[in-house]
XYZ file of C-alpha atoms in Angstrom:
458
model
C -5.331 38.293 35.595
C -8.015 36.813 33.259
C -7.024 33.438 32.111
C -6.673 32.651 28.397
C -9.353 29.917 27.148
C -7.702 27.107 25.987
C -9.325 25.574 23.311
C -8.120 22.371 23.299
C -9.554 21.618 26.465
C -12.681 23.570 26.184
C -15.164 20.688 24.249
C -13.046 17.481 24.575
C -10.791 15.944 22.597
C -9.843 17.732 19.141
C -7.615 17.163 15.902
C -4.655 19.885 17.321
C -4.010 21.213 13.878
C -7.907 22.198 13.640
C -7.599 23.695 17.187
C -4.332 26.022 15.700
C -6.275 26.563 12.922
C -8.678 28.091 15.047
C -6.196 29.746 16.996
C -4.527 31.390 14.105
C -7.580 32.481 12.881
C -8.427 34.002 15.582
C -5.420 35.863 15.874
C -5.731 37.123 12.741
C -9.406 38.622 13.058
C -8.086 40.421 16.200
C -5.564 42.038 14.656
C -7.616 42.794 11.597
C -10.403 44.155 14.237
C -7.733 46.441 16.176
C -6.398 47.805 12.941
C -9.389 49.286 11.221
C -12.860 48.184 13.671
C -14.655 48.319 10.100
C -16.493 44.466 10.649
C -19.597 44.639 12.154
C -19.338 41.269 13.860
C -17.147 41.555 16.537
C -14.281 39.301 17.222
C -16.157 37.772 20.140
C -19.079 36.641 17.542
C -16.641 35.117 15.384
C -14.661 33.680 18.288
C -18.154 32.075 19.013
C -18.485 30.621 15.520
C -15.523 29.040 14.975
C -15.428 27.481 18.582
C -18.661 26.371 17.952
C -17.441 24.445 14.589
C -14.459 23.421 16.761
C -17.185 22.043 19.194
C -19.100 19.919 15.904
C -15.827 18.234 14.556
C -15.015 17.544 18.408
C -18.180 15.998 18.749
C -17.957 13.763 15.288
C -14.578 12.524 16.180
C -15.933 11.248 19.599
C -19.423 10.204 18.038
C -16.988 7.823 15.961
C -15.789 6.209 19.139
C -12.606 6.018 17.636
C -10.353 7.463 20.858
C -9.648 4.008 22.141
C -7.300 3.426 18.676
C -5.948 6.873 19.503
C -5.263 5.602 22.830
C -3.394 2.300 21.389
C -1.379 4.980 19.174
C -0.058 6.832 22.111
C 0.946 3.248 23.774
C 2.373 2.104 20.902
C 5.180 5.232 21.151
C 4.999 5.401 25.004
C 5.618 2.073 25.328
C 6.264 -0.082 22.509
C 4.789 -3.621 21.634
C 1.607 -5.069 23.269
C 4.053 -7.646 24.976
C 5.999 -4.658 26.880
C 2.852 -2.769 28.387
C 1.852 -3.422 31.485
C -1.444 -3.698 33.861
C -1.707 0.561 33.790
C -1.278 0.434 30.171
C -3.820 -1.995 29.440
C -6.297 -0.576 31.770
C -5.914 2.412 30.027
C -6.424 1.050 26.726
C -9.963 -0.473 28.248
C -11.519 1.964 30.127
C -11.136 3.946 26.995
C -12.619 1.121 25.013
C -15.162 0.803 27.619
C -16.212 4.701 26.969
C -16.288 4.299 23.260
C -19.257 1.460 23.440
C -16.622 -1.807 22.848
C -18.220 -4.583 24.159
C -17.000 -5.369 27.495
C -19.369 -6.070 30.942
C -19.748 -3.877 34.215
C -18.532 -7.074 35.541
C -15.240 -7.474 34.021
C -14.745 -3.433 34.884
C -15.822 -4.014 38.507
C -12.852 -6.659 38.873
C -10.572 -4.760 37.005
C -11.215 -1.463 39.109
C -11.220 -3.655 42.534
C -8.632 -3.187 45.233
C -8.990 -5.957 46.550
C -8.077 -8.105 43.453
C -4.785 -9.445 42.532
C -2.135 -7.505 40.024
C -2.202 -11.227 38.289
C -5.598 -11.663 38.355
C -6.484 -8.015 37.086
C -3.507 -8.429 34.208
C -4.803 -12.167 33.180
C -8.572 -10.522 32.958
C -7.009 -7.465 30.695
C -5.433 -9.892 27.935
C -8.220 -12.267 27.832
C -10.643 -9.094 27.085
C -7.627 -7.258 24.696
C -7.108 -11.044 22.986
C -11.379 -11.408 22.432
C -11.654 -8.098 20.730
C -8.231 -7.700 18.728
C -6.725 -11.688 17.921
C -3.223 -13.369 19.101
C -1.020 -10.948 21.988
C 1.345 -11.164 19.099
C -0.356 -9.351 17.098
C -2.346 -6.586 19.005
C -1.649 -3.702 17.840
C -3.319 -0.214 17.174
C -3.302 -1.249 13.459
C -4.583 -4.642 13.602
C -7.382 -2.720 16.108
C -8.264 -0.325 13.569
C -8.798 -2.985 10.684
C -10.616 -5.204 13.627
C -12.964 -2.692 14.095
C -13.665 -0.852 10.612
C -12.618 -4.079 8.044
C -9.760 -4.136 5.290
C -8.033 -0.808 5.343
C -9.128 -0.233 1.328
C -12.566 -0.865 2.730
C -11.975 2.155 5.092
C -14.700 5.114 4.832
C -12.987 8.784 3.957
C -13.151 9.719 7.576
C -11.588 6.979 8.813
C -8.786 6.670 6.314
C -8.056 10.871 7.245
C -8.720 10.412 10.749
C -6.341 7.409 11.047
C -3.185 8.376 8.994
C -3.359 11.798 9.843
C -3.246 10.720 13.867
C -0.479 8.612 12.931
C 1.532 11.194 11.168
C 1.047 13.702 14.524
C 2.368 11.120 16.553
C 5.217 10.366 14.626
C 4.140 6.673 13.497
C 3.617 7.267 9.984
C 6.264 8.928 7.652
C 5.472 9.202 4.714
C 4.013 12.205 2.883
C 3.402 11.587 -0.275
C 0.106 10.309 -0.263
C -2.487 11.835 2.115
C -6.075 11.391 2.906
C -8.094 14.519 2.716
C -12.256 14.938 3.346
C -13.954 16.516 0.212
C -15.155 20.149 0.627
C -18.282 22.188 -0.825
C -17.882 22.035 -4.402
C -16.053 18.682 -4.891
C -18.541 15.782 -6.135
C -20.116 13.466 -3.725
C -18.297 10.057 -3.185
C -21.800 8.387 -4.812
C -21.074 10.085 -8.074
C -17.417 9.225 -7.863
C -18.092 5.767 -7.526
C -20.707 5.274 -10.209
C -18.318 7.925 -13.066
C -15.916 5.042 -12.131
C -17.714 1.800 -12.651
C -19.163 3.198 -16.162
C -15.700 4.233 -17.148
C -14.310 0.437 -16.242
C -17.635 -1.227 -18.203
C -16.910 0.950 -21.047
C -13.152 0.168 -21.362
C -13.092 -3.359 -20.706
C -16.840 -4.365 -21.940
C -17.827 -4.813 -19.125
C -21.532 -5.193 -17.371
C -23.346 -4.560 -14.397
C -22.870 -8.570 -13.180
C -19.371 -8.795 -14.195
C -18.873 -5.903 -11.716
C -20.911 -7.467 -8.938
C -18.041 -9.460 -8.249
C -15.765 -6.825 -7.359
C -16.172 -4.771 -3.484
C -15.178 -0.697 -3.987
C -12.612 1.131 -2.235
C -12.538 4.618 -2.066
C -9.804 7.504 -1.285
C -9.528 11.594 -1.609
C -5.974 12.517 -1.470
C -3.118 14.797 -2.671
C 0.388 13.504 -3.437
C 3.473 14.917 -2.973
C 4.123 15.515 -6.946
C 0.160 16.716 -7.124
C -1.064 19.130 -4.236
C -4.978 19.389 -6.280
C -7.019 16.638 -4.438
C -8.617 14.127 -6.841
C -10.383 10.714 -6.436
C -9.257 7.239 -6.647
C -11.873 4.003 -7.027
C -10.336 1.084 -6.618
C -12.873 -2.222 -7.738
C -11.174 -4.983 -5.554
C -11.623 -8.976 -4.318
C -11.465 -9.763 -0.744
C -8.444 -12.737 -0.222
C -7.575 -13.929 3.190
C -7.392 -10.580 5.096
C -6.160 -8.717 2.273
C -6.913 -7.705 -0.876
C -6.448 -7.725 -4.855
C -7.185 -5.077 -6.837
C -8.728 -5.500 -10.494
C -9.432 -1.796 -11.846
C -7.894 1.462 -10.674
C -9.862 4.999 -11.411
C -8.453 8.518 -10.859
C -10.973 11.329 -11.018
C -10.402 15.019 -10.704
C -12.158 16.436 -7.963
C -15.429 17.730 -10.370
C -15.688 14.191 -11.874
C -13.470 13.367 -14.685
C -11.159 10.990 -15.193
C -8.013 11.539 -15.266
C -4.306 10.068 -15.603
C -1.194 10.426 -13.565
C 2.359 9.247 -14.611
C 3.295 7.638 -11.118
C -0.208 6.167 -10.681
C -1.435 3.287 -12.826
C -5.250 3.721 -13.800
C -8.018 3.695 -16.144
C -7.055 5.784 -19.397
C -8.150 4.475 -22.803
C -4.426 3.973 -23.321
C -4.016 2.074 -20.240
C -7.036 0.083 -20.704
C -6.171 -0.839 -24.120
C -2.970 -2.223 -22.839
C -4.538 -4.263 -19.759
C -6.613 -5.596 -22.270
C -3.946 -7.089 -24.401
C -1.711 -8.320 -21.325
C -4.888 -9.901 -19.807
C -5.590 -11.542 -23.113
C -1.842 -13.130 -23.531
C -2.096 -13.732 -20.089
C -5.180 -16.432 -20.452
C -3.523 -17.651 -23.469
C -0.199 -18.215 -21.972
C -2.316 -20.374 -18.897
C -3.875 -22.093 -22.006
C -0.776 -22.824 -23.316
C 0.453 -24.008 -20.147
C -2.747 -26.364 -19.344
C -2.323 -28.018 -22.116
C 1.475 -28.925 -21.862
C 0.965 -29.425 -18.269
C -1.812 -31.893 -19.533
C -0.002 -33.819 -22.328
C 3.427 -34.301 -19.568
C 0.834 -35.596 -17.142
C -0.111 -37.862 -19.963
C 3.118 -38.633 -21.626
C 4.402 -39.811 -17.872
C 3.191 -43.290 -16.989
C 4.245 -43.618 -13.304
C 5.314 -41.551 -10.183
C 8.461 -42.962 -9.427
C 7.840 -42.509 -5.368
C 4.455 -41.882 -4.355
C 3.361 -42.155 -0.991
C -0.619 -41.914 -1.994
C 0.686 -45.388 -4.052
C -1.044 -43.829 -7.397
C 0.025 -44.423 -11.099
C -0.156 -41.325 -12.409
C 0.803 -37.813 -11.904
C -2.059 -35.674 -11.492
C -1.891 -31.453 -10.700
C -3.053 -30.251 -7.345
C -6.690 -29.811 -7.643
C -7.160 -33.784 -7.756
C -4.852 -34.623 -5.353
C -5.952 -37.287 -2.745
C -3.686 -35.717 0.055
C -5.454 -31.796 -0.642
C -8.772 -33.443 0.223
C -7.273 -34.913 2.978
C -5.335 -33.495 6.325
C -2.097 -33.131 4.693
C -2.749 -30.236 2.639
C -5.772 -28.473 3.578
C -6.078 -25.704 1.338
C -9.703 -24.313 1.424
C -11.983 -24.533 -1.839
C -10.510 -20.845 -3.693
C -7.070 -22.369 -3.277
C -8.095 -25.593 -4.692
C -9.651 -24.484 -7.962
C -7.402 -21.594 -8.303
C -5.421 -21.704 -12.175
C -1.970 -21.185 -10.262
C -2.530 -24.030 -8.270
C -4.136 -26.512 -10.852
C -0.544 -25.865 -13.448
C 1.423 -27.087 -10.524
C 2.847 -30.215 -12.532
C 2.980 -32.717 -10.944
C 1.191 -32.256 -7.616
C 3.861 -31.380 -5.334
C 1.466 -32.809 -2.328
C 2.641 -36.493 -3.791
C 5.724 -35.817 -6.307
C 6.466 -32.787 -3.826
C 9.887 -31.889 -6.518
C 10.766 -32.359 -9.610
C 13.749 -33.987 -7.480
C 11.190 -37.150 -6.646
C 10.181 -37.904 -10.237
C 11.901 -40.970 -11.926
C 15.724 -40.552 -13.142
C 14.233 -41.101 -16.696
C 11.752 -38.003 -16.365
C 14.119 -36.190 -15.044
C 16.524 -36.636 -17.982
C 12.739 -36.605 -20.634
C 11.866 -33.534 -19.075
C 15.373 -31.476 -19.031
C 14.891 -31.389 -15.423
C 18.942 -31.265 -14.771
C 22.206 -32.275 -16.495
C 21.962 -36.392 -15.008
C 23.702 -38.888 -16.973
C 21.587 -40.823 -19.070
C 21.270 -44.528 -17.904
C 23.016 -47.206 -20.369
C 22.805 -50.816 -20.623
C 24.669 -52.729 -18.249
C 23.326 -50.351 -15.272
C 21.488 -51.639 -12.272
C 17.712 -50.317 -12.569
C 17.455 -46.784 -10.652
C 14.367 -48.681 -8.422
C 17.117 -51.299 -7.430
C 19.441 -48.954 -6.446
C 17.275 -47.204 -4.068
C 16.366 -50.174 -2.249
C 19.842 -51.474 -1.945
C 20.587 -47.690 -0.202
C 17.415 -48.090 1.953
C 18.881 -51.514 3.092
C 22.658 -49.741 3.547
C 21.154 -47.234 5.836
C 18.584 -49.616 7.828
C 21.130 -51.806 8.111
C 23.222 -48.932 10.499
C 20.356 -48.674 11.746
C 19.045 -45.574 10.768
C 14.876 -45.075 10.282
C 13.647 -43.969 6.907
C 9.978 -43.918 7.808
C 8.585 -40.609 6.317
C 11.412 -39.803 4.617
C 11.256 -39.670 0.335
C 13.905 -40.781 -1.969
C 15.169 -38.645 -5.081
C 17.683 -40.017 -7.318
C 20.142 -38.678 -8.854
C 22.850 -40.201 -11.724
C 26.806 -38.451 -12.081
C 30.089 -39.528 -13.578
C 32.667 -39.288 -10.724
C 36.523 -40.702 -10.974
C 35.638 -42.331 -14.466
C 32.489 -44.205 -13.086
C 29.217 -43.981 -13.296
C 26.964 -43.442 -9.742
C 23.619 -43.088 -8.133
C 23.386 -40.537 -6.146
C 20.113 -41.286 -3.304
C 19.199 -38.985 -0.837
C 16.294 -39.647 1.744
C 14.607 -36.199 2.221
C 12.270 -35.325 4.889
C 9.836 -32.792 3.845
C 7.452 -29.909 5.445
C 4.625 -28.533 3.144
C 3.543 -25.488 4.208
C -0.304 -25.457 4.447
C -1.691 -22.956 2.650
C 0.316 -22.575 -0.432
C 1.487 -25.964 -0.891
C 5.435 -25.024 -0.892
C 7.768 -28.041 -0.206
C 10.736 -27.297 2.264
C 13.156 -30.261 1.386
C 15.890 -31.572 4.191
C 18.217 -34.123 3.108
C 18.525 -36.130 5.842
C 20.879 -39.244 4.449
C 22.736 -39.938 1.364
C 24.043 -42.992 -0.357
C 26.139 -43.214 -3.283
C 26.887 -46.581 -5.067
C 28.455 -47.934 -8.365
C 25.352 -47.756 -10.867
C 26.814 -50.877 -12.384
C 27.922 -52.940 -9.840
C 25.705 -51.648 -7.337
C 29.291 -51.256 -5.415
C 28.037 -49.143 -1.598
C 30.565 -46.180 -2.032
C 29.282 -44.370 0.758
C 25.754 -44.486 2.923
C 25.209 -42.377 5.928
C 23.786 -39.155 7.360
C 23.804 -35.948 4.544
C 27.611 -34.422 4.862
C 26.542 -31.099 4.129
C 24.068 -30.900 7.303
C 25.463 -29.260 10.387
């Protein structure tokens, strides 16, 4: 018995739902030939046709060298995390690699493929290559591959952006359909033209020109949703930050070339534009606003209560000794970046609002304390008799800040003092605060109440 040709196998590797494609279409020319033998091309000409357009998409998916993030797909389901393969797994994963023109030396194969060499050695060789190509065991991953390999996922050409989440979807990685990447067919305009209809329609709405828009990289998709099954265009004019990425201006174009609106997408429309317009304009006026408050407080206050720098003055983040040093460093767009220069005071030195003096605190609204009177001990007193409470116990306060705090309690008046030791987290600046020890004493009489390790730790 003559054996069926299967298709799948017949040219390589192919996208399955072309193959049924071709499949069902061939079914349906046999039937159509069996039923009325009017075509003058025969089924087997046809057969030969499509099999040969089977055989050219075949060919540009493994011209793309893309099978070795197929590969990572199919271990990610078989089995699991990069930390859970094992030697088979990620000798699979790099002889694929291998075949698809990655960067890796007969060398390393010839150990890898030896006998004679160790499952340890072999499995050491196999993350060091994996780890050199893709980043941190942690975070290997077909994903992190794919953006390794092709850049920022909005970066992503059309084919790769169809090739990848389609794969994903077949293999049950990727759920959701209601956005999906689709190629443009005969008829639709090129991507060129969809690009440049975009840019003009963002210079003319915002008043814009061709240097403004230098600034900006372009992203490009050709999709249907699942509330709009007519493919259309989006342009996306982004900024590269860090790995990922922030959008500016969002175009939707119908597939000939206009653009267009949709309620569940935000983009360019006059009306929308109009509105950005306004909101960016109160935006810049609002940081105005705030500059210049932020600038008269920095004025207004004469002295940092604690500082470790041993400065006079507040100051915001972008002249901060400690940025420019170790403590902080934040690389140069973080330092001149608006949200980081309205950071009043510069939590680097004041770190909280909880570190400025007791009398800022109460100037500034920054809490309900009780306003000092006459007849108190001075808040700067008070702290060092708690330092000497605690040091005295024998407890070490190296490192560790003091915030002050004022409250009535059982008809008297108290300091409050804890001794915080803080983290700053590099890259943004944020302060994690852990009181360590508290003292409490009479704020008249300077009276110890109670000096020890923070109750509410533990």
């Amino acid at each position: 018995m003559k054996k069926e040709l299967d298709i799948s196998r017949a040219f390589g590797r192919a996208d399955q739902k072309f193959v049924y494609c071709v499949h069902s279409t061939l079914e349906g020319l046999k039937a159509q030939e069996e039923k009325k033998m009017k075509k003058k091309m025969g089924i087997g000409m046809i057969a030969i046709a499509l099999l040969l357009l089977l055989a050219m998409g075949t060919a540009i998916a493994l011209s793309m060298h893309w099978n070795h993030i197929e590969t990572a797909m199919d271990l990610a389901v078989e089995s699991g995390a990069y930390f859970e393969w094992g030697l088979d797994e990620k000798l699979r994963l790099i002889q694929d690699m291998k075949e698809d023109n990655v960067d890796i030396s007969d060398d390393e194969m010839a150990v890898l493929m030896d006998e004679a060499a160790s499952k340890e050695e072999k499995m050491k060789l196999a993350d060091e290559i994996l780890t050199r190509h893709y980043g941190e065991e942690e975070f290997l991953y077909y994903y992190t591959m794919a953006e390794r390999e092709w850049g920022l996922p909005i970066a992503w050409t059309l084919e790769q952006k169809h090739w990848f989440y389609q794969m994903e979807r077949e293999k049950g990685l990727y759920h959701d359909l209601s956005w999906i990447d689709l190629l443009p067919e005969e008829g639709d305009i090129s991507r060129e033209k969809a690009v440049e209809t975009a840019r003009k329609g963002i210079m003319d709405a915002f008043e814009l020109k061709q240097e403004d828009m230098a600034a900006f990289e372009t992203g490009i998709s050709f999709f249907i949703t699942d509330t709009c099954d007519v493919p259309r265009w989006m342009i996306e004019f982004y900024i590269p930050r860090e790995g990922t990425w922030q959008t500016q201006y969002s175009v939707l174009l119908t597939r000939e070339g206009d653009i267009t609106e949709d309620g569940d997408l935000y983009v360019l429309t006059p009306e929308n534009a109009r509105i950005q317009k306004e909101e960016d304009a109160l935006r810049e006026q609002e940081a105005s606003d705030w500059e210049k408050r932020g600038q008269k407080k920095l004025k207004d206050m004469e002295s940092v209560y604690y500082n470790p720098n041993g400065g006079k003055n507040y100051h915001f983040i972008s002249d901060c000794p400690m940025v420019k040093k170790e403590l902080l460093p934040m690389k140069e767009l973080q330092k001149t970046d608006s949200a980081f220069q309205r950071l009043t005071p510069c939590p680097a030195c004041v770190n909280n609002q909880d570190y400025w003096s007791l009398e800022d605190k109460i100037l500034y609204e920054c809490g309900n304390w009780v306003i000092p009177e006459e007849g108190w001990i001075a808040s700067d007193e008070a702290v060092k008799k708690a330092r000497e409470a605690l040091e005295t116990q024998g407890f070490v306060l190296d490192g560790l800040y003091p915030a002050v705090f004022s409250h009535e309690m059982d008809g008297r008046y108290v300091y409050q003092i804890y001794f915080d030791r803080l983290e700053i987290e590099a890259q943004t600046g944020y302060v994690y605060i852990e009181p360590v020890y508290e003292v409490m004493l009479d704020a008249h009489t300077g009276e110890m109440i109670r000096a020890g390790e923070n109750q509410s730790n533990g």
